Amino acid sequence: MGSSRPQSPKTGLPIGKEHRDPSSYKVKTSEQPTEEKL
């Protein structure tokens, strides 16, 4: 936790944005369903 958000090693995008962007979220879920929990 901190001012700098943790970036996913795959896309390199901020985790906060992944949840907001449905298109990116879909790609991540299809690749790795485990990310769905995060």
PDB file of C-alpha atoms in Angstrom:
ATOM      1  CA  MET A   1       0.000   0.000   0.000  1.00  0.00           C
ATOM      2  CA  GLY A   2       1.208   3.490  -0.799  1.00  0.00           C
ATOM      3  CA  SER A   3       0.843   6.450  -3.101  1.00  0.00           C
ATOM      4  CA  SER A   4       2.246   4.380  -5.973  1.00  0.00           C
ATOM      5  CA  ARG A   5      -0.271   1.775  -7.110  1.00  0.00           C
ATOM      6  CA  PRO A   6       0.983  -1.772  -7.790  1.00  0.00           C
ATOM      7  CA  GLN A   7       1.219  -2.450 -11.509  1.00  0.00           C
ATOM      8  CA  SER A   8       0.498  -5.844 -13.008  1.00  0.00           C
ATOM      9  CA  PRO A   9       3.633  -7.483 -14.503  1.00  0.00           C
ATOM     10  CA  LYS A  10       1.672  -8.486 -17.627  1.00  0.00           C
ATOM     11  CA  THR A  11       0.046  -5.332 -18.965  1.00  0.00           C
ATOM     12  CA  GLY A  12       1.895  -2.892 -16.741  1.00  0.00           C
ATOM     13  CA  LEU A  13      -1.312  -0.968 -16.163  1.00  0.00           C
ATOM     14  CA  PRO A  14      -2.400   0.222 -12.713  1.00  0.00           C
ATOM     15  CA  ILE A  15      -4.626  -2.342 -10.984  1.00  0.00           C
ATOM     16  CA  GLY A  16      -7.148   0.390 -10.227  1.00  0.00           C
ATOM     17  CA  LYS A  17      -7.620   1.021 -13.944  1.00  0.00           C
ATOM     18  CA  GLU A  18      -8.011  -2.666 -14.781  1.00  0.00           C
ATOM     19  CA  HIS A  19     -11.172  -2.902 -12.710  1.00  0.00           C
ATOM     20  CA  ARG A  20     -12.529   0.274 -14.300  1.00  0.00           C
ATOM     21  CA  ASP A  21     -11.783  -0.776 -17.862  1.00  0.00           C
ATOM     22  CA  PRO A  22     -14.118  -3.674 -18.839  1.00  0.00           C
ATOM     23  CA  SER A  23     -12.118  -4.453 -21.988  1.00  0.00           C
ATOM     24  CA  SER A  24      -8.859  -4.878 -20.071  1.00  0.00           C
ATOM     25  CA  TYR A  25     -10.624  -6.777 -17.294  1.00  0.00           C
ATOM     26  CA  LYS A  26     -12.071  -9.270 -19.768  1.00  0.00           C
ATOM     27  CA  VAL A  27      -8.665  -9.994 -21.283  1.00  0.00           C
ATOM     28  CA  LYS A  28      -7.128 -10.526 -17.857  1.00  0.00           C
ATOM     29  CA  THR A  29      -9.930 -12.831 -16.695  1.00  0.00           C
ATOM     30  CA  SER A  30      -9.671 -14.981 -19.822  1.00  0.00           C
ATOM     31  CA  GLU A  31      -5.898 -15.245 -19.415  1.00  0.00           C
ATOM     32  CA  GLN A  32      -5.855 -15.733 -15.648  1.00  0.00           C
ATOM     33  CA  PRO A  33      -9.176 -16.226 -13.801  1.00  0.00           C
ATOM     34  CA  THR A  34      -7.315 -15.893 -10.495  1.00  0.00           C
ATOM     35  CA  GLU A  35      -7.015 -12.129 -11.065  1.00  0.00           C
ATOM     36  CA  GLU A  36     -10.791 -11.999 -10.721  1.00  0.00           C
ATOM     37  CA  LYS A  37     -10.389 -12.254  -6.941  1.00  0.00           C
ATOM     38  CA  LEU A  38      -8.044  -9.270  -6.786  1.00  0.00           C
TER      39      LEU A  38
END
